Amino acid sequence: MGEKTSVRGGGDRVSIAAGQIAGRTRATRLALAVVVLGLLATGAPASAASSVHRVTLAMREFVLQPATLYLKAGERVELVIQNRGAVEYEWSAGRGLIDIPYEKGFRTDLLAVLKPRVSGQGYDLEQLMTTNLDTEEGVEGETVNRVSQEVDVEPGGQVVLDFTVPQDAKGMWRMGCFLPGQYESGMYGAILIE
């Protein structure tokens, strides 16, 4: 520890004991380790932004892009639905397609399963309830019971659905726009949850 090191700089000669340099380096490393352990102990995430799976879905005339969304149970998702078309579109997702003349939609609503936080601009979140429809088909015994939600998005608008995918959502879900002629013309897709 008595060994000296000389350093020249600007014409001045400085003498520092080699042990002093090593001691300061160890102290710096120890302080850094304490800070890192403190952050880990408080549960502070290394990068909160990297833990969100951001997916953008574009609605245009007769098409959803991409046509298939891939999600994983347990992951946090930010689904951004944008209307890039010229008219208002609706978006809904579920299982058990209802495609009869007086009613279109899904028997099981995915939004009810996901329970998303909803934000954005130029959108309207609608809750639809249909039971024992008063039509000829309903009278003949074909009744549709459902409670579902859909998002109506005006041109240039967008809605953000922020949610964590629950384990019981695994499997294939359908999504689409049920405005007259849209679904039939190809404005539909799938959501695959592993």
PDB file of C-alpha atoms in Angstrom, residues 53-175:
ATOM      1  CA  HIS A  53     -47.412  -5.081 -26.295  1.00  0.00           C
ATOM      2  CA  ARG A  54     -48.643  -2.237 -28.531  1.00  0.00           C
ATOM      3  CA  VAL A  55     -50.804  -3.334 -31.470  1.00  0.00           C
ATOM      4  CA  THR A  56     -52.299  -0.998 -34.081  1.00  0.00           C
ATOM      5  CA  LEU A  57     -55.386  -2.088 -36.021  1.00  0.00           C
ATOM      6  CA  ALA A  58     -56.408   0.038 -39.012  1.00  0.00           C
ATOM      7  CA  MET A  59     -59.987   0.107 -40.292  1.00  0.00           C
ATOM      8  CA  ARG A  60     -60.464   1.026 -43.941  1.00  0.00           C
ATOM      9  CA  GLU A  61     -63.125   0.415 -46.540  1.00  0.00           C
ATOM     10  CA  PHE A  62     -64.036  -3.300 -46.272  1.00  0.00           C
ATOM     11  CA  VAL A  63     -60.800  -4.304 -44.483  1.00  0.00           C
ATOM     12  CA  LEU A  64     -59.119  -4.614 -41.088  1.00  0.00           C
ATOM     13  CA  GLN A  65     -55.309  -4.426 -41.146  1.00  0.00           C
ATOM     14  CA  PRO A  66     -53.775  -6.629 -39.924  1.00  0.00           C
ATOM     15  CA  ALA A  67     -56.464  -9.255 -40.377  1.00  0.00           C
ATOM     16  CA  THR A  68     -55.082 -11.350 -37.497  1.00  0.00           C
ATOM     17  CA  LEU A  69     -53.914 -10.144 -34.086  1.00  0.00           C
ATOM     18  CA  TYR A  70     -51.658 -12.359 -31.943  1.00  0.00           C
ATOM     19  CA  LEU A  71     -51.808 -11.941 -28.163  1.00  0.00           C
ATOM     20  CA  LYS A  72     -50.617 -13.948 -25.155  1.00  0.00           C
ATOM     21  CA  ALA A  73     -52.459 -14.607 -21.920  1.00  0.00           C
ATOM     22  CA  GLY A  74     -50.914 -12.617 -19.088  1.00  0.00           C
ATOM     23  CA  GLU A  75     -49.404  -9.879 -21.245  1.00  0.00           C
ATOM     24  CA  ARG A  76     -50.392  -6.238 -21.023  1.00  0.00           C
ATOM     25  CA  VAL A  77     -51.715  -4.958 -24.347  1.00  0.00           C
ATOM     26  CA  GLU A  78     -52.401  -1.528 -25.746  1.00  0.00           C
ATOM     27  CA  LEU A  79     -54.684  -2.064 -28.755  1.00  0.00           C
ATOM     28  CA  VAL A  80     -54.949   1.095 -30.857  1.00  0.00           C
ATOM     29  CA  ILE A  81     -57.878   0.981 -33.294  1.00  0.00           C
ATOM     30  CA  GLN A  82     -57.651   3.682 -35.965  1.00  0.00           C
ATOM     31  CA  ASN A  83     -60.256   4.616 -38.562  1.00  0.00           C
ATOM     32  CA  ARG A  84     -58.290   5.408 -41.715  1.00  0.00           C
ATOM     33  CA  GLY A  85     -61.379   5.249 -43.904  1.00  0.00           C
ATOM     34  CA  ALA A  86     -63.839   7.820 -45.217  1.00  0.00           C
ATOM     35  CA  VAL A  87     -66.866   6.801 -43.095  1.00  0.00           C
ATOM     36  CA  GLU A  88     -67.558   5.775 -39.493  1.00  0.00           C
ATOM     37  CA  TYR A  89     -66.873   2.117 -38.678  1.00  0.00           C
ATOM     38  CA  GLU A  90     -67.692  -0.067 -35.729  1.00  0.00           C
ATOM     39  CA  TRP A  91     -65.437  -2.692 -34.208  1.00  0.00           C
ATOM     40  CA  SER A  92     -66.479  -5.591 -32.046  1.00  0.00           C
ATOM     41  CA  ALA A  93     -64.917  -8.916 -31.147  1.00  0.00           C
ATOM     42  CA  GLY A  94     -66.243 -12.156 -29.762  1.00  0.00           C
ATOM     43  CA  ARG A  95     -67.181 -15.784 -30.284  1.00  0.00           C
ATOM     44  CA  GLY A  96     -70.317 -17.376 -31.651  1.00  0.00           C
ATOM     45  CA  LEU A  97     -71.036 -15.352 -34.773  1.00  0.00           C
ATOM     46  CA  ILE A  98     -74.636 -14.156 -35.060  1.00  0.00           C
ATOM     47  CA  ASP A  99     -75.405 -13.625 -38.728  1.00  0.00           C
ATOM     48  CA  ILE A 100     -79.159 -13.530 -39.215  1.00  0.00           C
ATOM     49  CA  PRO A 101     -81.135 -10.896 -41.134  1.00  0.00           C
ATOM     50  CA  TYR A 102     -82.197  -8.832 -38.122  1.00  0.00           C
ATOM     51  CA  GLU A 103     -79.135  -9.266 -35.927  1.00  0.00           C
ATOM     52  CA  LYS A 104     -75.378  -9.355 -36.406  1.00  0.00           C
ATOM     53  CA  GLY A 105     -72.645  -9.694 -33.817  1.00  0.00           C
ATOM     54  CA  PHE A 106     -71.282 -12.241 -31.350  1.00  0.00           C
ATOM     55  CA  ARG A 107     -72.886 -14.310 -28.609  1.00  0.00           C
ATOM     56  CA  THR A 108     -69.822 -13.910 -26.357  1.00  0.00           C
ATOM     57  CA  ASP A 109     -68.262 -10.452 -26.153  1.00  0.00           C
ATOM     58  CA  LEU A 110     -64.445 -10.268 -25.937  1.00  0.00           C
ATOM     59  CA  LEU A 111     -64.493  -6.746 -24.476  1.00  0.00           C
ATOM     60  CA  ALA A 112     -66.527  -8.058 -21.514  1.00  0.00           C
ATOM     61  CA  VAL A 113     -63.769 -10.634 -20.927  1.00  0.00           C
ATOM     62  CA  LEU A 114     -60.871  -8.172 -21.342  1.00  0.00           C
ATOM     63  CA  LYS A 115     -62.378  -5.289 -19.318  1.00  0.00           C
ATOM     64  CA  PRO A 116     -60.160  -2.677 -21.006  1.00  0.00           C
ATOM     65  CA  ARG A 117     -59.449   0.885 -19.964  1.00  0.00           C
ATOM     66  CA  VAL A 118     -60.693   2.942 -22.914  1.00  0.00           C
ATOM     67  CA  SER A 119     -59.379   6.281 -24.183  1.00  0.00           C
ATOM     68  CA  GLY A 120     -58.890   8.114 -27.466  1.00  0.00           C
ATOM     69  CA  GLN A 121     -60.655  10.659 -29.648  1.00  0.00           C
ATOM     70  CA  GLY A 122     -63.482  10.454 -32.173  1.00  0.00           C
ATOM     71  CA  TYR A 123     -64.997   7.264 -30.793  1.00  0.00           C
ATOM     72  CA  ASP A 124     -68.083   6.053 -28.950  1.00  0.00           C
ATOM     73  CA  LEU A 125     -68.252   2.903 -26.818  1.00  0.00           C
ATOM     74  CA  GLU A 126     -71.714   1.350 -27.071  1.00  0.00           C
ATOM     75  CA  GLN A 127     -73.294  -1.352 -24.947  1.00  0.00           C
ATOM     76  CA  LEU A 128     -75.830  -3.419 -26.881  1.00  0.00           C
ATOM     77  CA  MET A 129     -78.409  -5.656 -25.271  1.00  0.00           C
ATOM     78  CA  THR A 130     -80.639  -7.991 -27.247  1.00  0.00           C
ATOM     79  CA  THR A 131     -83.121 -10.445 -25.771  1.00  0.00           C
ATOM     80  CA  ASN A 132     -86.127 -12.190 -27.313  1.00  0.00           C
ATOM     81  CA  LEU A 133     -86.260 -10.071 -30.432  1.00  0.00           C
ATOM     82  CA  ASP A 134     -89.771  -9.145 -31.477  1.00  0.00           C
ATOM     83  CA  THR A 135     -89.592 -10.353 -35.075  1.00  0.00           C
ATOM     84  CA  GLU A 136     -91.057 -13.207 -37.057  1.00  0.00           C
ATOM     85  CA  GLU A 137     -87.898 -15.247 -36.576  1.00  0.00           C
ATOM     86  CA  GLY A 138     -88.008 -14.583 -32.818  1.00  0.00           C
ATOM     87  CA  VAL A 139     -91.629 -15.639 -32.610  1.00  0.00           C
ATOM     88  CA  GLU A 140     -90.774 -18.869 -34.421  1.00  0.00           C
ATOM     89  CA  GLY A 141     -88.351 -19.762 -31.665  1.00  0.00           C
ATOM     90  CA  GLU A 142     -85.025 -18.294 -32.809  1.00  0.00           C
ATOM     91  CA  THR A 143     -84.104 -15.850 -30.103  1.00  0.00           C
ATOM     92  CA  VAL A 144     -80.756 -14.198 -29.645  1.00  0.00           C
ATOM     93  CA  ASN A 145     -79.679 -13.304 -26.137  1.00  0.00           C
ATOM     94  CA  ARG A 146     -76.558 -11.221 -25.855  1.00  0.00           C
ATOM     95  CA  VAL A 147     -74.995  -8.268 -24.153  1.00  0.00           C
ATOM     96  CA  SER A 148     -72.079  -6.892 -26.089  1.00  0.00           C
ATOM     97  CA  GLN A 149     -69.999  -3.819 -26.622  1.00  0.00           C
ATOM     98  CA  GLU A 150     -68.800  -2.221 -29.804  1.00  0.00           C
ATOM     99  CA  VAL A 151     -66.591   0.730 -30.526  1.00  0.00           C
ATOM    100  CA  ASP A 152     -67.767   3.221 -33.155  1.00  0.00           C
ATOM    101  CA  VAL A 153     -64.856   5.218 -34.579  1.00  0.00           C
ATOM    102  CA  GLU A 154     -65.333   8.219 -36.842  1.00  0.00           C
ATOM    103  CA  PRO A 155     -62.982   8.959 -39.777  1.00  0.00           C
ATOM    104  CA  GLY A 156     -59.580  10.031 -38.436  1.00  0.00           C
ATOM    105  CA  GLY A 157     -60.497   8.923 -34.918  1.00  0.00           C
ATOM    106  CA  GLN A 158     -58.867   6.299 -32.771  1.00  0.00           C
ATOM    107  CA  VAL A 159     -59.617   4.379 -29.618  1.00  0.00           C
ATOM    108  CA  VAL A 160     -57.043   2.838 -27.291  1.00  0.00           C
ATOM    109  CA  LEU A 161     -57.961  -0.309 -25.366  1.00  0.00           C
ATOM    110  CA  ASP A 162     -55.505  -0.984 -22.532  1.00  0.00           C
ATOM    111  CA  PHE A 163     -55.825  -4.375 -20.832  1.00  0.00           C
ATOM    112  CA  THR A 164     -54.054  -7.426 -19.478  1.00  0.00           C
ATOM    113  CA  VAL A 165     -55.102 -10.589 -21.323  1.00  0.00           C
ATOM    114  CA  PRO A 166     -56.739 -12.988 -18.837  1.00  0.00           C
ATOM    115  CA  GLN A 167     -55.946 -16.709 -18.892  1.00  0.00           C
ATOM    116  CA  ASP A 168     -59.573 -17.585 -19.677  1.00  0.00           C
ATOM    117  CA  ALA A 169     -59.397 -15.605 -22.933  1.00  0.00           C
ATOM    118  CA  LYS A 170     -57.176 -18.178 -24.684  1.00  0.00           C
ATOM    119  CA  GLY A 171     -58.246 -19.399 -28.095  1.00  0.00           C
ATOM    120  CA  MET A 172     -59.586 -17.870 -31.292  1.00  0.00           C
ATOM    121  CA  TRP A 173     -61.870 -14.840 -31.325  1.00  0.00           C
ATOM    122  CA  ARG A 174     -63.394 -13.062 -34.312  1.00  0.00           C
ATOM    123  CA  MET A 175     -63.520  -9.328 -34.875  1.00  0.00           C
TER     124      MET A 175
END
